[in-house]
PDB file of C-alpha atoms in Angstrom:
ATOM      1  CA  MET A  18       0.275  -0.019   0.229  1.00 41.00           C
ATOM      2  CA  VAL A  19       1.249   3.264  -1.325  1.00 44.00           C
ATOM      3  CA  VAL A  20       1.180   5.685   1.716  1.00 51.00           C
ATOM      4  CA  SER A  21       0.771   9.419   1.712  1.00 49.00           C
ATOM      5  CA  ASN A  22       4.788  11.494   0.629  1.00 48.00           C
ATOM      6  CA  ALA A  23       2.998  13.966   3.051  1.00 46.00           C
ATOM      7  CA  SER A  24       2.287  11.622   5.892  1.00 45.00           C
ATOM      8  CA  ARG A  25       6.772  11.052   5.896  1.00 44.00           C
ATOM      9  CA  SER A  26       7.524  14.326   7.325  1.00 44.00           C
ATOM     10  CA  PRO A  27      11.144  14.251   8.758  1.00 44.00           C
ATOM     11  CA  ALA A  28      10.239  16.167  11.904  1.00 47.00           C
ATOM     12  CA  ALA A  29       7.688  14.879  14.003  1.00 50.00           C
ATOM     13  CA  PRO A  30       5.531  17.285  15.893  1.00 47.00           C
ATOM     14  CA  ASN A  31       6.515  17.758  19.912  1.00 53.00           C
ATOM     15  CA  PRO A  32       3.708  16.280  21.452  1.00 53.00           C
ATOM     16  CA  ALA A  33       3.890  18.348  24.587  1.00 54.00           C
ATOM     17  CA  ALA A  34       2.651  21.539  21.765  1.00 63.00           C
ATOM     18  CA  THR A  35      -0.085  20.086  20.097  1.00 69.00           C
ATOM     19  CA  THR A  36      -3.578  20.158  21.195  1.00 82.00           C
ATOM     20  CA  VAL A  37      -5.715  17.108  19.955  1.00 83.00           C
ATOM     21  CA  ALA A  38      -9.165  18.856  18.008  1.00 82.00           C
ATOM     22  CA  TYR A  39     -10.256  15.389  17.001  1.00 88.00           C
ATOM     23  CA  THR A  40     -10.436  11.739  18.298  1.00 90.00           C
ATOM     24  CA  GLU A  41     -12.578   8.414  17.374  1.00 91.00           C
ATOM     25  CA  ARG A  42     -12.019   5.000  18.316  1.00 92.00           C
ATOM     26  CA  LEU A  43     -13.958   3.277  15.429  1.00 90.00           C
ATOM     27  CA  TRP A  44     -15.754   0.903  17.790  1.00 93.00           C
ATOM     28  CA  ILE A  45     -18.052  -2.474  16.485  1.00 93.00           C
ATOM     29  CA  PRO A  46     -21.862  -2.463  17.104  1.00 93.00           C
ATOM     30  CA  ILE A  47     -22.554  -3.857  20.944  1.00 95.00           C
ATOM     31  CA  TRP A  48     -24.469  -6.399  19.191  1.00 95.00           C
ATOM     32  CA  TRP A  49     -21.221  -7.934  17.749  1.00 95.00           C
ATOM     33  CA  TRP A  50     -19.412  -8.123  21.553  1.00 95.00           C
ATOM     34  CA  VAL A  51     -22.831 -10.500  22.162  1.00 96.00           C
ATOM     35  CA  ALA A  52     -22.691 -12.577  19.422  1.00 96.00           C
ATOM     36  CA  ALA A  53     -18.805 -12.461  19.781  1.00 96.00           C
ATOM     37  CA  LEU A  54     -19.001 -13.806  23.241  1.00 95.00           C
ATOM     38  CA  ALA A  55     -21.695 -16.125  22.496  1.00 96.00           C
ATOM     39  CA  VAL A  56     -19.739 -17.618  20.094  1.00 96.00           C
ATOM     40  CA  GLY A  57     -16.724 -18.283  22.511  1.00 95.00           C
ATOM     41  CA  ALA A  58     -18.786 -19.389  24.940  1.00 95.00           C
ATOM     42  CA  LEU A  59     -20.421 -22.266  22.349  1.00 96.00           C
ATOM     43  CA  ILE A  60     -17.129 -23.310  20.635  1.00 95.00           C
ATOM     44  CA  GLY A  61     -15.868 -23.517  24.764  1.00 94.00           C
ATOM     45  CA  TYR A  62     -18.808 -25.980  25.343  1.00 94.00           C
ATOM     46  CA  GLU A  63     -18.330 -27.686  22.175  1.00 94.00           C
ATOM     47  CA  ILE A  64     -14.613 -28.339  22.808  1.00 94.00           C
ATOM     48  CA  GLY A  65     -15.077 -29.707  26.442  1.00 92.00           C
ATOM     49  CA  LEU A  66     -17.975 -32.090  24.936  1.00 92.00           C
ATOM     50  CA  ALA A  67     -14.824 -33.663  22.783  1.00 92.00           C
ATOM     51  CA  VAL A  68     -12.751 -33.682  25.774  1.00 91.00           C
ATOM     52  CA  ARG A  69     -13.411 -36.430  28.328  1.00 86.00           C
ATOM     53  CA  GLY A  70     -12.438 -35.782  32.116  1.00 89.00           C
ATOM     54  CA  VAL A  71     -12.551 -31.461  31.811  1.00 90.00           C
ATOM     55  CA  PRO A  72     -15.430 -29.928  32.508  1.00 91.00           C
ATOM     56  CA  ALA A  73     -16.653 -27.888  29.892  1.00 90.00           C
ATOM     57  CA  TRP A  74     -17.274 -24.455  31.926  1.00 91.00           C
ATOM     58  CA  VAL A  75     -12.653 -24.815  31.883  1.00 94.00           C
ATOM     59  CA  PHE A  76     -12.801 -24.391  27.898  1.00 94.00           C
ATOM     60  CA  ILE A  77     -16.371 -22.129  27.871  1.00 94.00           C
ATOM     61  CA  VAL A  78     -14.320 -19.657  30.702  1.00 94.00           C
ATOM     62  CA  ALA A  79     -11.023 -20.161  28.305  1.00 94.00           C
ATOM     63  CA  MET A  80     -12.594 -19.603  25.311  1.00 95.00           C
ATOM     64  CA  VAL A  81     -14.718 -16.000  26.160  1.00 93.00           C
ATOM     65  CA  PRO A  82     -11.370 -13.743  26.805  1.00 94.00           C
ATOM     66  CA  VAL A  83     -10.474 -15.188  22.952  1.00 95.00           C
ATOM     67  CA  ALA A  84     -14.003 -13.476  21.640  1.00 95.00           C
ATOM     68  CA  ALA A  85     -13.399 -10.498  23.668  1.00 95.00           C
ATOM     69  CA  ALA A  86      -9.714 -10.227  22.160  1.00 95.00           C
ATOM     70  CA  ALA A  87     -10.818 -10.947  18.633  1.00 95.00           C
ATOM     71  CA  CYS A  88     -13.892  -7.953  19.197  1.00 94.00           C
ATOM     72  CA  LEU A  89     -10.762  -5.401  20.904  1.00 94.00           C
ATOM     73  CA  TRP A  90      -8.682  -5.956  17.649  1.00 93.00           C
ATOM     74  CA  LEU A  91     -11.361  -5.165  15.856  1.00 91.00           C
ATOM     75  CA  CYS A  92     -11.864  -1.779  17.036  1.00 90.00           C
ATOM     76  CA  ARG A  93      -7.955  -0.824  17.255  1.00 89.00           C
ATOM     77  CA  GLU A  94      -8.378   1.980  14.765  1.00 88.00           C
ATOM     78  CA  GLN A  95      -8.543   5.145  15.907  1.00 90.00           C
ATOM     79  CA  ILE A  96      -8.399   8.794  13.990  1.00 91.00           C
ATOM     80  CA  SER A  97      -7.130  11.665  15.631  1.00 89.00           C
ATOM     81  CA  VAL A  98      -6.840  15.249  15.148  1.00 89.00           C
ATOM     82  CA  SER A  99      -3.904  17.182  16.698  1.00 84.00           C
ATOM     83  CA  HIS A 100      -3.079  21.154  15.945  1.00 79.00           C
ATOM     84  CA  GLU A 101       0.463  23.068  16.788  1.00 75.00           C
ATOM     85  CA  PRO A 102       0.129  26.553  18.447  1.00 67.00           C
ATOM     86  CA  THR A 103       0.330  29.587  16.431  1.00 62.00           C
ATOM     87  CA  ALA A 104       0.919  32.595  16.679  1.00 57.00           C
ATOM     88  CA  ASP A 105      -2.403  33.994  15.538  1.00 56.00           C
ATOM     89  CA  ALA A 106      -3.676  30.939  17.431  1.00 51.00           C
ATOM     90  CA  ASP A 107      -6.145  30.161  14.828  1.00 51.00           C
ATOM     91  CA  PRO A 108      -7.692  26.782  15.627  1.00 51.00           C
ATOM     92  CA  ARG A 109      -7.862  26.336  11.841  1.00 51.00           C
ATOM     93  CA  SER A 110      -4.357  26.313  11.417  1.00 50.00           C
ATOM     94  CA  PRO A 111      -2.970  24.077   8.757  1.00 62.00           C
ATOM     95  CA  LEU A 112      -0.443  23.007  11.422  1.00 76.00           C
ATOM     96  CA  GLY A 113      -1.044  19.965  12.635  1.00 82.00           C
ATOM     97  CA  THR A 114      -1.652  15.817  11.576  1.00 84.00           C
ATOM     98  CA  LEU A 115      -4.294  13.644  10.985  1.00 87.00           C
ATOM     99  CA  ASP A 116      -3.267  10.440  11.969  1.00 86.00           C
ATOM    100  CA  ILE A 117      -4.751   6.572  11.747  1.00 88.00           C
ATOM    101  CA  LYS A 118      -3.078   5.008  14.830  1.00 87.00           C
ATOM    102  CA  GLY A 119      -0.287   2.677  13.642  1.00 78.00           C
ATOM    103  CA  ARG A 120      -1.094   3.011  10.085  1.00 86.00           C
ATOM    104  CA  ALA A 121      -0.368   6.982   8.820  1.00 87.00           C
ATOM    105  CA  HIS A 122      -0.227  10.220   9.321  1.00 85.00           C
ATOM    106  CA  LEU A 123      -1.470  13.621   6.909  1.00 87.00           C
ATOM    107  CA  PRO A 124       0.055  17.216   7.847  1.00 87.00           C
ATOM    108  CA  LEU A 125      -3.262  18.893   7.545  1.00 85.00           C
ATOM    109  CA  SER A 126      -1.499  21.196   4.731  1.00 84.00           C
ATOM    110  CA  ALA A 127      -1.494  18.951   2.548  1.00 86.00           C
ATOM    111  CA  ILE A 128      -5.240  18.757   2.514  1.00 88.00           C
ATOM    112  CA  SER A 129      -6.882  20.665  -0.081  1.00 87.00           C
ATOM    113  CA  ARG A 130     -10.563  19.795   0.649  1.00 89.00           C
ATOM    114  CA  THR A 131     -12.962  17.580   2.550  1.00 91.00           C
ATOM    115  CA  VAL A 132     -16.015  16.231   1.470  1.00 90.00           C
ATOM    116  CA  SER A 133     -18.458  14.320   3.396  1.00 91.00           C
ATOM    117  CA  VAL A 134     -19.496  10.215   1.891  1.00 91.00           C
ATOM    118  CA  PRO A 135     -22.961   9.475   3.147  1.00 92.00           C
ATOM    119  CA  ALA A 136     -24.029   5.914   3.717  1.00 89.00           C
ATOM    120  CA  SER A 137     -26.024   6.392   0.476  1.00 89.00           C
ATOM    121  CA  ALA A 138     -22.858   7.103  -1.168  1.00 89.00           C
ATOM    122  CA  ARG A 139     -20.560   4.754   0.398  1.00 86.00           C
ATOM    123  CA  SER A 140     -20.987   2.291  -1.836  1.00 85.00           C
ATOM    124  CA  ALA A 141     -20.150   4.282  -5.165  1.00 86.00           C
ATOM    125  CA  ALA A 142     -16.938   5.841  -3.249  1.00 87.00           C
ATOM    126  CA  MET A 143     -15.535   2.577  -2.309  1.00 87.00           C
ATOM    127  CA  GLY A 144     -16.469   0.993  -5.427  1.00 86.00           C
ATOM    128  CA  ARG A 145     -15.665   1.847  -9.794  1.00 84.00           C
ATOM    129  CA  GLN A 146     -15.154   5.018  -8.554  1.00 83.00           C
ATOM    130  CA  LEU A 147     -12.694   4.075  -6.108  1.00 87.00           C
ATOM    131  CA  ASP A 148      -8.706   5.374  -6.888  1.00 88.00           C
ATOM    132  CA  PRO A 149      -6.322   2.054  -6.513  1.00 88.00           C
ATOM    133  CA  GLU A 150      -3.456   4.812  -5.102  1.00 90.00           C
ATOM    134  CA  ALA A 151      -5.956   6.059  -2.602  1.00 90.00           C
ATOM    135  CA  PHE A 152      -5.351   5.788   1.289  1.00 91.00           C
ATOM    136  CA  VAL A 153      -8.310   3.933   2.285  1.00 91.00           C
ATOM    137  CA  ALA A 154      -8.838   3.578   6.144  1.00 90.00           C
ATOM    138  CA  GLN A 155     -12.823   1.813   5.977  1.00 89.00           C
ATOM    139  CA  ARG A 156     -14.296   0.092   8.702  1.00 91.00           C
ATOM    140  CA  THR A 157     -17.625  -1.688   7.587  1.00 89.00           C
ATOM    141  CA  TRP A 158     -19.798  -1.084   9.966  1.00 92.00           C
ATOM    142  CA  ILE A 159     -19.493   2.627   9.977  1.00 92.00           C
ATOM    143  CA  LYS A 160     -21.516   3.804   7.111  1.00 92.00           C
ATOM    144  CA  THR A 161     -19.922   7.654   6.753  1.00 93.00           C
ATOM    145  CA  MET A 162     -16.678   8.369   6.157  1.00 93.00           C
ATOM    146  CA  VAL A 163     -14.797  11.593   4.867  1.00 93.00           C
ATOM    147  CA  LEU A 164     -13.427  12.176   1.838  1.00 92.00           C
ATOM    148  CA  ILE A 165      -9.735  13.900   2.031  1.00 92.00           C
ATOM    149  CA  VAL A 166      -8.422  15.737  -1.042  1.00 91.00           C
ATOM    150  CA  LEU A 167      -4.737  16.245  -0.978  1.00 90.00           C
ATOM    151  CA  ASP A 168      -2.894  18.817  -2.329  1.00 86.00           C
ATOM    152  CA  ASP A 169       1.121  17.656  -3.305  1.00 81.00           C
ATOM    153  CA  PRO A 170       1.777  17.396  -6.827  1.00 82.00           C
ATOM    154  CA  THR A 171       4.539  14.862  -5.935  1.00 82.00           C
ATOM    155  CA  ASP A 172       2.446  12.562  -4.198  1.00 82.00           C
ATOM    156  CA  PRO A 173       1.191   9.817  -5.868  1.00 88.00           C
ATOM    157  CA  THR A 174      -1.975   9.647  -3.081  1.00 89.00           C
ATOM    158  CA  PRO A 175      -4.611  11.407  -4.552  1.00 90.00           C
ATOM    159  CA  TYR A 176      -7.166  11.060  -1.726  1.00 91.00           C
ATOM    160  CA  TRP A 177      -7.777   9.582   1.135  1.00 92.00           C
ATOM    161  CA  LEU A 178     -11.065   7.868   2.225  1.00 93.00           C
ATOM    162  CA  VAL A 179     -11.628   7.601   6.292  1.00 93.00           C
ATOM    163  CA  SER A 180     -14.669   6.043   7.867  1.00 93.00           C
ATOM    164  CA  SER A 181     -16.016   8.322  10.974  1.00 93.00           C
ATOM    165  CA  ARG A 182     -19.475   8.125  12.349  1.00 92.00           C
ATOM    166  CA  ASN A 183     -18.948  12.227  12.919  1.00 91.00           C
ATOM    167  CA  PRO A 184     -17.631  13.450   9.732  1.00 91.00           C
ATOM    168  CA  ASP A 185     -18.533  16.588  10.345  1.00 91.00           C
ATOM    169  CA  LYS A 186     -16.617  17.045  13.299  1.00 91.00           C
ATOM    170  CA  LEU A 187     -13.583  15.135  11.672  1.00 91.00           C
ATOM    171  CA  MET A 188     -13.793  17.765   9.120  1.00 90.00           C
ATOM    172  CA  ALA A 189     -14.404  20.776  11.009  1.00 89.00           C
ATOM    173  CA  ALA A 190     -11.496  19.141  12.869  1.00 88.00           C
ATOM    174  CA  LEU A 191      -9.067  19.351  10.010  1.00 86.00           C
ATOM    175  CA  GLY A 192     -10.215  22.994   9.356  1.00 80.00           C
ATOM    176  CA  SER A 193      -9.812  22.333   5.528  1.00 47.00           C
ATOM    177  CA  ALA A 194     -10.491  25.397   2.733  1.00 38.00           C
ATOM    178  CA  ARG A 195     -13.337  24.090   1.669  1.00 40.00           C
ATOM    179  CA  ILE A 196     -15.669  21.322   3.009  1.00 46.00           C
ATOM    180  CA  GLU A 197     -18.739  19.790   1.074  1.00 48.00           C
ATOM    181  CA  SER A 198     -21.281  17.587   1.332  1.00 43.00           C
ATOM    182  CA  ALA A 199     -21.504  14.541  -1.255  1.00 47.00           C
ATOM    183  CA  ARG A 200     -24.878  13.778  -2.461  1.00 44.00           C
TER     184      ARG A 200
END
């Protein structure tokens, strides 16, 4: 996967001087947790039936944390927008970064504009219209997305597609020049 050249900035920002403008962890729905724990308990029970001499509850108790760990692994994606202080103290300053925890980060100065992608347009954005060089941080259980268009002629990555439950808040935190809404 090609990650934006702009995301490979040589000088990392000073964490003490930055303020977090937006953060979002992409949690799975509650019913997925219930289903995963039930499946984990069922698998533990099935293993308990196959192993004679050990009570089935031992395997049930052992498999439930495995199912919970799988759910936590699915929820590992976190999006954050941080701003660096400037002399004019403008909260929409382009100094800062968009960080997809553990995957990539992008300086806000490389962002040209942002577009909200509603649930009705998501399949088109992720389907035939998707540029193969785009950076995608998508979670299927989150229906809305933000399209972040980059302004870097040397970068092969034309845009980022990022899942977000609150696209308006994410776009406001990015503070881009133009905020649009896809229809």
